[in-house]
mmCIF file of C-alpha atoms in Angstrom:
data_model
loop_
_atom_site.group_PDB
_atom_site.id
_atom_site.type_symbol
_atom_site.label_atom_id
_atom_site.label_comp_id
_atom_site.label_asym_id
_atom_site.label_seq_id
_atom_site.Cartn_x
_atom_site.Cartn_y
_atom_site.Cartn_z
ATOM 1 C CA UNK A 28 -17.990 -219.540 -155.780
ATOM 2 C CA UNK A 29 -15.379 -220.590 -153.284
ATOM 3 C CA UNK A 30 -16.382 -221.580 -149.776
ATOM 4 C CA UNK A 31 -19.814 -221.936 -148.251
ATOM 5 C CA UNK A 32 -22.732 -220.992 -150.513
ATOM 6 C CA UNK A 33 -24.723 -218.311 -148.690
ATOM 7 C CA UNK A 34 -28.336 -217.447 -149.309
ATOM 8 C CA UNK A 35 -28.704 -213.789 -150.283
ATOM 9 C CA UNK A 36 -31.009 -211.243 -148.772
ATOM 10 C CA UNK A 37 -30.917 -212.223 -145.078
ATOM 11 C CA UNK A 38 -29.798 -209.822 -142.357
ATOM 12 C CA UNK A 39 -27.002 -210.849 -140.039
ATOM 13 C CA UNK A 40 -24.693 -208.098 -138.725
ATOM 14 C CA UNK A 41 -22.097 -210.736 -137.858
ATOM 15 C CA UNK A 42 -21.675 -211.849 -141.482
ATOM 16 C CA UNK A 43 -19.610 -209.355 -143.532
ATOM 17 C CA UNK A 44 -21.886 -207.954 -146.214
ATOM 18 C CA UNK A 45 -20.508 -206.702 -149.542
ATOM 19 C CA UNK A 46 -22.977 -203.808 -149.785
ATOM 20 C CA UNK A 47 -22.075 -202.565 -146.302
ATOM 21 C CA UNK A 48 -18.364 -203.030 -147.025
ATOM 22 C CA UNK A 49 -18.782 -200.958 -150.205
ATOM 23 C CA UNK A 50 -20.500 -198.283 -148.110
ATOM 24 C CA UNK A 51 -17.552 -198.336 -145.701
ATOM 25 C CA UNK A 52 -15.024 -197.846 -148.514
ATOM 26 C CA UNK A 53 -17.010 -194.816 -149.706
ATOM 27 C CA UNK A 54 -17.083 -193.250 -146.247
ATOM 28 C CA UNK A 55 -20.716 -194.065 -145.491
ATOM 29 C CA UNK A 56 -22.244 -194.940 -142.141
ATOM 30 C CA UNK A 57 -24.346 -198.029 -142.882
ATOM 31 C CA UNK A 58 -22.004 -200.797 -141.754
ATOM 32 C CA UNK A 59 -21.223 -202.959 -138.744
ATOM 33 C CA UNK A 60 -18.104 -204.172 -136.992
ATOM 34 C CA UNK A 61 -17.903 -207.382 -139.059
ATOM 35 C CA UNK A 62 -18.086 -205.330 -142.263
ATOM 36 C CA UNK A 63 -15.391 -202.920 -141.132
ATOM 37 C CA UNK A 64 -13.075 -205.716 -140.026
ATOM 38 C CA UNK A 65 -13.361 -207.560 -143.326
ATOM 39 C CA UNK A 66 -13.077 -204.339 -145.334
ATOM 40 C CA UNK A 67 -9.877 -203.440 -143.508
ATOM 41 C CA UNK A 68 -8.516 -206.905 -144.295
ATOM 42 C CA UNK A 69 -9.251 -206.253 -147.967
ATOM 43 C CA UNK A 70 -7.528 -202.870 -147.741
ATOM 44 C CA UNK A 71 -4.502 -204.574 -146.197
ATOM 45 C CA UNK A 72 -4.466 -206.941 -149.184
ATOM 46 C CA UNK A 73 -4.684 -203.951 -151.552
ATOM 47 C CA UNK A 74 -4.167 -200.512 -149.973
ATOM 48 C CA UNK A 75 -5.501 -198.883 -153.147
ATOM 49 C CA UNK A 76 -8.901 -200.564 -152.772
ATOM 50 C CA UNK A 77 -10.769 -197.452 -151.535
ATOM 51 C CA UNK A 78 -9.407 -195.578 -154.559
ATOM 52 C CA UNK A 79 -10.566 -198.414 -156.819
ATOM 53 C CA UNK A 80 -14.068 -198.252 -155.347
ATOM 54 C CA UNK A 81 -14.210 -194.482 -155.812
ATOM 55 C CA UNK A 82 -13.024 -194.854 -159.406
ATOM 56 C CA UNK A 83 -15.756 -197.422 -160.001
ATOM 57 C CA UNK A 84 -18.320 -194.996 -158.620
ATOM 58 C CA UNK A 85 -16.892 -192.146 -160.697
ATOM 59 C CA UNK A 86 -17.196 -194.239 -163.861
ATOM 60 C CA UNK A 87 -20.835 -194.924 -163.029
ATOM 61 C CA UNK A 88 -21.458 -191.190 -162.777
ATOM 62 C CA UNK A 89 -19.732 -190.434 -166.070
ATOM 63 C CA UNK A 90 -21.541 -193.221 -167.908
ATOM 64 C CA UNK A 91 -24.984 -192.271 -166.627
ATOM 65 C CA UNK A 92 -24.443 -188.603 -167.399
ATOM 66 C CA UNK A 93 -23.181 -189.470 -170.890
ATOM 67 C CA UNK A 94 -26.242 -191.622 -171.614
ATOM 68 C CA UNK A 95 -28.678 -189.068 -170.210
ATOM 69 C CA UNK A 96 -27.089 -186.396 -172.385
ATOM 70 C CA UNK A 97 -27.554 -188.720 -175.376
ATOM 71 C CA UNK A 98 -31.279 -188.795 -174.657
ATOM 72 C CA UNK A 99 -31.516 -192.061 -172.715
ATOM 73 C CA UNK A 100 -34.311 -191.613 -170.177
ATOM 74 C CA UNK A 101 -34.802 -195.143 -168.746
ATOM 75 C CA UNK A 102 -32.315 -196.880 -166.445
ATOM 76 C CA UNK A 103 -32.394 -200.351 -164.875
ATOM 77 C CA UNK A 104 -29.665 -200.611 -162.213
ATOM 78 C CA UNK A 105 -29.160 -204.187 -160.987
ATOM 79 C CA UNK A 106 -27.099 -204.724 -157.850
ATOM 80 C CA UNK A 107 -27.292 -201.102 -156.821
ATOM 81 C CA UNK A 108 -25.963 -201.465 -153.264
ATOM 82 C CA UNK A 109 -26.704 -199.137 -150.374
ATOM 83 C CA UNK A 110 -27.729 -195.561 -151.221
ATOM 84 C CA UNK A 111 -24.785 -193.199 -151.283
ATOM 85 C CA UNK A 112 -23.891 -189.897 -152.895
ATOM 86 C CA UNK A 113 -24.610 -189.367 -156.579
ATOM 87 C CA UNK A 114 -26.944 -192.259 -157.198
ATOM 88 C CA UNK A 115 -28.085 -193.082 -160.721
ATOM 89 C CA UNK A 116 -31.412 -191.291 -160.379
ATOM 90 C CA UNK A 117 -29.749 -188.136 -159.067
ATOM 91 C CA UNK A 118 -27.335 -188.002 -161.996
ATOM 92 C CA UNK A 119 -29.849 -188.918 -164.698
ATOM 93 C CA UNK A 120 -32.535 -186.613 -163.354
ATOM 94 C CA UNK A 121 -30.095 -183.713 -163.092
ATOM 95 C CA UNK A 122 -29.942 -183.924 -166.896
ATOM 96 C CA UNK A 123 -33.574 -184.952 -167.476
ATOM 97 C CA UNK A 124 -35.935 -184.596 -164.486
ATOM 98 C CA UNK A 125 -38.308 -187.048 -166.136
ATOM 99 C CA UNK A 126 -35.759 -189.856 -166.431
ATOM 100 C CA UNK A 127 -37.103 -193.084 -164.941
ATOM 101 C CA UNK A 128 -34.899 -195.332 -162.815
ATOM 102 C CA UNK A 129 -35.548 -198.761 -161.333
ATOM 103 C CA UNK A 130 -33.052 -200.142 -158.843
ATOM 104 C CA UNK A 131 -32.799 -203.879 -158.185
ATOM 105 C CA UNK A 132 -31.065 -205.663 -155.326
ATOM 106 C CA UNK A 133 -31.535 -208.952 -153.498
ATOM 107 C CA UNK A 134 -30.435 -207.635 -150.100
ATOM 108 C CA UNK A 135 -33.262 -206.777 -147.682
ATOM 109 C CA UNK A 136 -31.260 -203.999 -146.037
ATOM 110 C CA UNK A 137 -30.359 -202.411 -149.372
ATOM 111 C CA UNK A 138 -33.977 -202.521 -150.535
ATOM 112 C CA UNK A 139 -35.276 -201.049 -147.266
ATOM 113 C CA UNK A 140 -32.803 -198.163 -147.458
ATOM 114 C CA UNK A 141 -33.593 -197.584 -151.119
ATOM 115 C CA UNK A 142 -37.341 -197.530 -150.605
ATOM 116 C CA UNK A 143 -36.984 -195.056 -147.750
ATOM 117 C CA UNK A 144 -34.798 -192.814 -149.880
ATOM 118 C CA UNK A 145 -37.166 -192.922 -152.835
ATOM 119 C CA UNK A 146 -40.468 -192.640 -150.974
ATOM 120 C CA UNK A 147 -42.851 -190.361 -152.842
ATOM 121 C CA UNK A 148 -41.003 -190.456 -156.165
ATOM 122 C CA UNK A 149 -43.101 -191.091 -159.261
ATOM 123 C CA UNK A 150 -40.108 -191.771 -161.518
ATOM 124 C CA UNK A 151 -37.815 -193.922 -159.350
ATOM 125 C CA UNK A 152 -38.383 -197.318 -157.708
ATOM 126 C CA UNK A 153 -36.507 -199.980 -155.782
ATOM 127 C CA UNK A 154 -37.445 -203.644 -156.186
ATOM 128 C CA UNK A 155 -36.140 -206.815 -154.578
ATOM 129 C CA UNK A 156 -35.053 -209.552 -156.967
ATOM 130 C CA UNK A 157 -32.051 -211.778 -157.653
ATOM 131 C CA UNK A 158 -29.795 -211.205 -160.657
ATOM 132 C CA UNK A 159 -29.190 -214.954 -160.835
ATOM 133 C CA UNK A 160 -32.862 -215.304 -161.802
ATOM 134 C CA UNK A 161 -33.264 -212.657 -164.514
ATOM 135 C CA UNK A 162 -36.854 -213.683 -165.277
ATOM 136 C CA UNK A 163 -37.672 -212.709 -161.685
ATOM 137 C CA UNK A 164 -36.501 -209.193 -162.504
ATOM 138 C CA UNK A 165 -38.058 -208.913 -165.936
ATOM 139 C CA UNK A 166 -41.455 -210.132 -164.723
ATOM 140 C CA UNK A 167 -41.526 -208.078 -161.527
ATOM 141 C CA UNK A 168 -44.774 -206.051 -161.473
ATOM 142 C CA UNK A 169 -43.032 -202.862 -160.349
ATOM 143 C CA UNK A 170 -40.773 -202.939 -163.392
ATOM 144 C CA UNK A 171 -43.723 -201.492 -165.295
ATOM 145 C CA UNK A 172 -42.260 -198.065 -164.578
ATOM 146 C CA UNK A 173 -40.004 -198.759 -167.564
ATOM 147 C CA UNK A 174 -41.264 -199.156 -171.133
ATOM 148 C CA UNK A 175 -39.309 -202.021 -172.672
ATOM 149 C CA UNK A 176 -40.665 -201.103 -176.075
ATOM 150 C CA UNK A 177 -38.217 -198.199 -175.935
ATOM 151 C CA UNK A 178 -34.455 -198.103 -175.234
ATOM 152 C CA UNK A 179 -33.344 -198.846 -171.688
ATOM 153 C CA UNK A 180 -29.904 -198.496 -170.123
ATOM 154 C CA UNK A 181 -29.074 -201.685 -168.172
ATOM 155 C CA UNK A 182 -26.460 -201.180 -165.449
ATOM 156 C CA UNK A 183 -24.524 -204.019 -163.823
ATOM 157 C CA UNK A 184 -21.799 -202.047 -162.077
ATOM 158 C CA UNK A 185 -19.483 -204.024 -159.754
ATOM 159 C CA UNK A 186 -22.110 -206.777 -159.810
ATOM 160 C CA UNK A 187 -21.315 -209.607 -162.234
ATOM 161 C CA UNK A 188 -18.084 -210.596 -160.509
ATOM 162 C CA UNK A 189 -20.259 -211.666 -157.556
ATOM 163 C CA UNK A 190 -22.054 -214.163 -159.814
ATOM 164 C CA UNK A 191 -20.088 -217.444 -159.796
ATOM 165 C CA UNK A 192 -19.432 -219.451 -162.933
ATOM 166 C CA UNK A 193 -21.885 -222.180 -161.909
ATOM 167 C CA UNK A 194 -24.725 -219.647 -162.121
ATOM 168 C CA UNK A 195 -23.910 -219.050 -165.814
ATOM 169 C CA UNK A 196 -23.131 -215.299 -166.058
ATOM 170 C CA UNK A 197 -23.156 -215.371 -169.914
ATOM 171 C CA UNK A 198 -26.616 -216.939 -169.871
ATOM 172 C CA UNK A 199 -27.900 -214.402 -167.342
ATOM 173 C CA UNK A 200 -26.623 -211.478 -169.388
ATOM 174 C CA UNK A 201 -27.950 -212.963 -172.637
ATOM 175 C CA UNK A 202 -31.458 -213.156 -171.159
ATOM 176 C CA UNK A 203 -31.286 -209.567 -169.904
ATOM 177 C CA UNK A 204 -29.888 -208.261 -173.203
ATOM 178 C CA UNK A 205 -32.606 -210.072 -175.154
ATOM 179 C CA UNK A 206 -35.268 -208.087 -173.273
ATOM 180 C CA UNK A 207 -33.858 -204.795 -174.576
ATOM 181 C CA UNK A 208 -34.765 -203.172 -177.896
ATOM 182 C CA UNK A 209 -32.185 -201.740 -180.331
ATOM 183 C CA UNK A 210 -30.777 -198.458 -179.112
ATOM 184 C CA UNK A 211 -30.567 -199.769 -175.542
ATOM 185 C CA UNK A 212 -27.272 -199.678 -173.645
ATOM 186 C CA UNK A 213 -25.364 -201.887 -171.221
ATOM 187 C CA UNK A 214 -23.109 -200.297 -168.598
ATOM 188 C CA UNK A 215 -20.754 -202.630 -166.736
ATOM 189 C CA UNK A 216 -17.740 -202.759 -164.481
ATOM 190 C CA UNK A 217 -16.148 -206.070 -163.543
ATOM 191 C CA UNK A 218 -13.176 -207.113 -161.434
ATOM 192 C CA UNK A 219 -10.235 -208.106 -163.622
ATOM 193 C CA UNK A 220 -8.236 -211.310 -163.546
ATOM 194 C CA UNK A 221 -5.594 -209.692 -165.758
ATOM 195 C CA UNK A 222 -4.202 -206.462 -164.355
ATOM 196 C CA UNK A 223 -2.531 -207.245 -161.016
ATOM 197 C CA UNK A 224 -3.399 -210.923 -160.431
ATOM 198 C CA UNK A 225 -1.356 -211.375 -157.249
ATOM 199 C CA UNK A 226 -3.111 -208.465 -155.566
ATOM 200 C CA UNK A 227 -6.532 -209.533 -156.842
ATOM 201 C CA UNK A 228 -6.024 -213.053 -155.501
ATOM 202 C CA UNK A 229 -5.424 -211.660 -152.004
ATOM 203 C CA UNK A 230 -8.567 -209.539 -152.151
ATOM 204 C CA UNK A 231 -10.619 -212.473 -153.462
ATOM 205 C CA UNK A 232 -9.444 -214.565 -150.516
ATOM 206 C CA UNK A 233 -10.848 -211.921 -148.167
ATOM 207 C CA UNK A 234 -14.156 -211.753 -150.054
ATOM 208 C CA UNK A 235 -14.459 -215.525 -149.871
ATOM 209 C CA UNK A 236 -15.257 -214.882 -146.199
ATOM 210 C CA UNK A 237 -18.152 -212.484 -146.860
ATOM 211 C CA UNK A 238 -21.801 -212.714 -147.921
ATOM 212 C CA UNK A 239 -20.779 -212.939 -151.596
ATOM 213 C CA UNK A 240 -17.404 -214.318 -152.768
ATOM 214 C CA UNK A 241 -16.033 -212.824 -155.963
ATOM 215 C CA UNK A 242 -14.923 -214.176 -159.341
ATOM 216 C CA UNK A 243 -12.594 -211.881 -161.319
ATOM 217 C CA UNK A 244 -12.612 -212.494 -165.067
ATOM 218 C CA UNK A 245 -10.382 -211.841 -168.046
ATOM 219 C CA UNK A 246 -10.879 -209.105 -170.606
ATOM 220 C CA UNK A 247 -12.292 -211.578 -173.120
ATOM 221 C CA UNK A 248 -14.674 -213.068 -170.573
ATOM 222 C CA UNK A 249 -15.991 -209.639 -169.606
ATOM 223 C CA UNK A 250 -16.239 -208.609 -173.249
ATOM 224 C CA UNK A 251 -18.334 -211.716 -173.850
ATOM 225 C CA UNK A 252 -20.916 -210.513 -171.329
ATOM 226 C CA UNK A 253 -21.701 -207.626 -173.695
ATOM 227 C CA UNK A 254 -22.693 -210.097 -176.417
ATOM 228 C CA UNK A 255 -23.944 -208.351 -179.552
ATOM 229 C CA UNK A 256 -23.791 -204.888 -177.984
ATOM 230 C CA UNK A 257 -21.363 -202.628 -179.823
ATOM 231 C CA UNK A 258 -18.785 -200.817 -177.669
ATOM 232 C CA UNK A 259 -19.124 -197.106 -177.125
ATOM 233 C CA UNK A 260 -15.738 -195.432 -177.428
ATOM 234 C CA UNK A 261 -13.238 -195.972 -175.894
ATOM 235 C CA UNK A 262 -14.497 -199.536 -175.469
ATOM 236 C CA UNK A 263 -13.837 -201.856 -172.534
ATOM 237 C CA UNK A 264 -10.972 -200.278 -170.582
ATOM 238 C CA UNK A 265 -9.663 -199.797 -167.067
ATOM 239 C CA UNK A 266 -12.358 -197.805 -165.246
ATOM 240 C CA UNK A 267 -10.482 -194.493 -164.929
ATOM 241 C CA UNK A 268 -9.809 -194.481 -168.691
ATOM 242 C CA UNK A 269 -13.462 -194.461 -169.775
ATOM 243 C CA UNK A 270 -14.095 -190.863 -170.884
ATOM 244 C CA UNK A 271 -12.173 -189.358 -167.946
ATOM 245 C CA UNK A 272 -12.878 -185.794 -166.898
ATOM 246 C CA UNK A 273 -9.247 -185.233 -165.914
ATOM 247 C CA UNK A 274 -5.836 -186.522 -167.124
ATOM 248 C CA UNK A 275 -5.194 -190.159 -166.168
ATOM 249 C CA UNK A 276 -1.943 -192.129 -166.154
ATOM 250 C CA UNK A 277 -2.679 -195.413 -168.032
ATOM 251 C CA UNK A 278 -0.222 -197.389 -165.901
ATOM 252 C CA UNK A 279 -1.792 -196.086 -162.715
ATOM 253 C CA UNK A 280 -5.274 -196.759 -164.087
ATOM 254 C CA UNK A 281 -4.392 -200.421 -164.507
ATOM 255 C CA UNK A 282 -3.842 -200.706 -160.768
ATOM 256 C CA UNK A 283 -7.574 -200.248 -160.237
ATOM 257 C CA UNK A 284 -8.093 -203.733 -161.781
ATOM 258 C CA UNK A 285 -11.686 -202.975 -162.818
ATOM 259 C CA UNK A 286 -12.774 -203.182 -166.429
ATOM 260 C CA UNK A 287 -15.444 -200.682 -167.413
ATOM 261 C CA UNK A 288 -17.418 -200.113 -170.560
ATOM 262 C CA UNK A 289 -20.663 -199.136 -172.235
ATOM 263 C CA UNK A 290 -22.225 -201.052 -175.123
ATOM 264 C CA UNK A 291 -25.110 -200.174 -177.436
ATOM 265 C CA UNK A 292 -27.551 -202.661 -178.964
ATOM 266 C CA UNK A 293 -27.508 -202.265 -182.765
#
């Protein structure tokens, strides 16, 4: 992590917040002036950034729908961000109304919004915990909505690149993967250090002045976060190329600089 180490979860409208910036990119309304200013700086660094964020969200929708159609009925979404259109529970439960979803985030504002949205649901929960302490997630009492004796889909979408190297991302993912039984899945997107490095470096510089600086990683580094999980076709690719629902230009897809993939535990 470059710059000052910030403690997660606090509320300060004057500190640009990555969840609120993400909401701004998607056209939401839950953001403040500091978030909009920093988000516009990031867009100046890469004018395609809003498209990238929408592509990331579209991949999430395709992956969740694919897994639900394969019979997966338990989802653990870590680093969910602020509620927006087509959340994981909405997609999964449109296929299987009984699908169970637990959202995890460390941000107080995100958790408050999520709990308000999900009030009264028997099959969807929001809990507050920190990805950097996976045991905190796995031992959370409200995680009992999910049965870890059966397959679970673990989602870390646009999340792991906000975990700096000193917090040991491979170790974090290994602990989370170990809690899953065979037949479970891992869904991930991660900012790339490979595709358009000059552009990415400019965006990273902007994010270094937010609540959570970013760390793009190479294809091999991201692939390593999947560990023993076997890739679901077409493997780890640029986000728009993962089972697209419309024709995609591979060269244009690369400009999104997000890797995306789904793995299955053998």
